[in-house]
Every structure is written in C-alpha cells, then in structure tokens.
C-alpha cells in the first residue's frame, strides 16, 4: 500500500500547478471552510448537532464542479 504524502506537501504541490486566480479562489474556500468549521464547533458546544450534506452540485460547463452544502440541525433533548 502506498502512503500518501502529508497534506501540507500535497497542497503545496497542487497549488504550484495553479494560476494566481485559481490559487486566490482556493485560499478563499479554505478560509471560509475554516470559519465554517469554527461555527459548527460553537453550535455543537451550544447544544445542537450539525450535519452538512450536499444539497446541489454546481457545474460551470467546462468540466469543473463543486458541491454546495446545506446544514441539518438537530436539537438534543
């Protein structure tokens, strides 16, 4: 079984193959994802369960796509 290189190394390798606009877009996604994860943790600590599910998939017509998410919130008794 081949071991994958660490995430940081894989990310840097993928990033070096992107143009500046692509790199900026990925940075924005990463920053927003970090904020989303922090918000999910705060919601869980406040007493709710949070599940993110794919609600749709966005296609731009040139073969690229991205998953769009919606939260499912469950209030524990």
Short mmCIF file of C-alpha atoms in Angstrom, two decimals:
data_model
loop_
_atom_site.label_atom_id
_atom_site.label_comp_id
_atom_site.label_asym_id
_atom_site.label_seq_id
_atom_site.Cartn_x
_atom_site.Cartn_y
_atom_site.Cartn_z
CA UNK A 1 0.00 0.00 0.00
CA UNK A 2 1.40 3.39 -0.99
CA UNK A 3 1.30 6.03 1.73
CA UNK A 4 0.11 9.49 0.71
CA UNK A 5 2.46 12.38 1.43
CA UNK A 6 1.39 14.71 4.25
CA UNK A 7 -1.50 17.09 3.49
CA UNK A 8 0.72 20.20 3.51
CA UNK A 9 3.05 18.72 0.88
CA UNK A 10 0.15 17.59 -1.33
CA UNK A 11 -1.48 21.01 -1.03
CA UNK A 12 1.71 22.85 -1.94
CA UNK A 13 2.25 20.55 -4.93
CA UNK A 14 -1.30 21.10 -6.20
CA UNK A 15 -1.08 24.84 -5.57
CA UNK A 16 2.09 25.21 -7.61
CA UNK A 17 0.20 23.91 -10.66
CA UNK A 18 -2.49 26.61 -10.35
CA UNK A 19 -2.55 30.09 -11.79
CA UNK A 20 -2.89 33.10 -9.42
CA UNK A 21 -6.68 33.36 -9.88
CA UNK A 22 -7.13 29.68 -9.04
CA UNK A 23 -4.84 29.99 -6.02
CA UNK A 24 -6.82 33.01 -4.75
CA UNK A 25 -10.12 31.15 -5.18
CA UNK A 26 -8.80 28.12 -3.28
CA UNK A 27 -7.46 30.36 -0.50
CA UNK A 28 -10.92 31.91 -0.18
CA UNK A 29 -12.56 28.46 0.02
CA UNK A 30 -10.01 27.34 2.64
CA UNK A 31 -10.55 30.47 4.76
CA UNK A 32 -14.34 30.17 4.56
CA UNK A 33 -14.15 26.46 5.38
CA UNK A 34 -12.06 27.24 8.45
CA UNK A 35 -14.68 29.78 9.61
CA UNK A 36 -17.47 27.27 8.90
CA UNK A 37 -15.70 24.61 10.99
CA UNK A 38 -15.35 27.08 13.87
CA UNK A 39 -19.06 27.92 13.64
CA UNK A 40 -20.01 24.23 13.63
CA UNK A 41 -17.92 23.65 16.77
CA UNK A 42 -19.58 26.63 18.51
CA UNK A 43 -23.04 25.33 17.57
CA UNK A 44 -22.21 21.86 18.90
CA UNK A 45 -20.89 23.36 22.14
CA UNK A 46 -24.13 25.39 22.40
CA UNK A 47 -26.18 22.18 22.35
CA UNK A 48 -27.11 21.29 18.78
CA UNK A 49 -25.88 18.66 16.36
CA UNK A 50 -24.85 19.83 12.90
CA UNK A 51 -24.61 17.70 9.77
CA UNK A 52 -23.55 19.21 6.45
CA UNK A 53 -24.98 17.49 3.40
CA UNK A 54 -24.60 18.14 -0.30
CA UNK A 55 -27.70 19.96 -1.49
CA UNK A 56 -26.57 20.52 -5.07
CA UNK A 57 -23.59 20.39 -7.37
CA UNK A 58 -22.54 23.48 -9.33
CA UNK A 59 -21.17 22.86 -12.85
CA UNK A 60 -19.55 25.65 -14.84
CA UNK A 61 -19.72 23.95 -18.23
CA UNK A 62 -16.02 23.18 -18.73
CA UNK A 63 -15.84 20.02 -16.64
CA UNK A 64 -15.28 21.70 -13.28
CA UNK A 65 -17.79 21.27 -10.48
CA UNK A 66 -18.25 21.98 -6.79
CA UNK A 67 -20.53 20.64 -4.09
CA UNK A 68 -22.95 23.07 -2.41
CA UNK A 69 -23.86 22.31 1.20
CA UNK A 70 -26.84 22.77 3.48
CA UNK A 71 -26.88 22.17 7.24
CA UNK A 72 -29.16 19.73 9.02
CA UNK A 73 -29.58 20.89 12.62
CA UNK A 74 -30.80 18.61 15.42
CA UNK A 75 -31.61 19.98 18.87
CA UNK A 76 -30.81 17.42 21.57
CA UNK A 77 -33.38 16.94 24.31
#
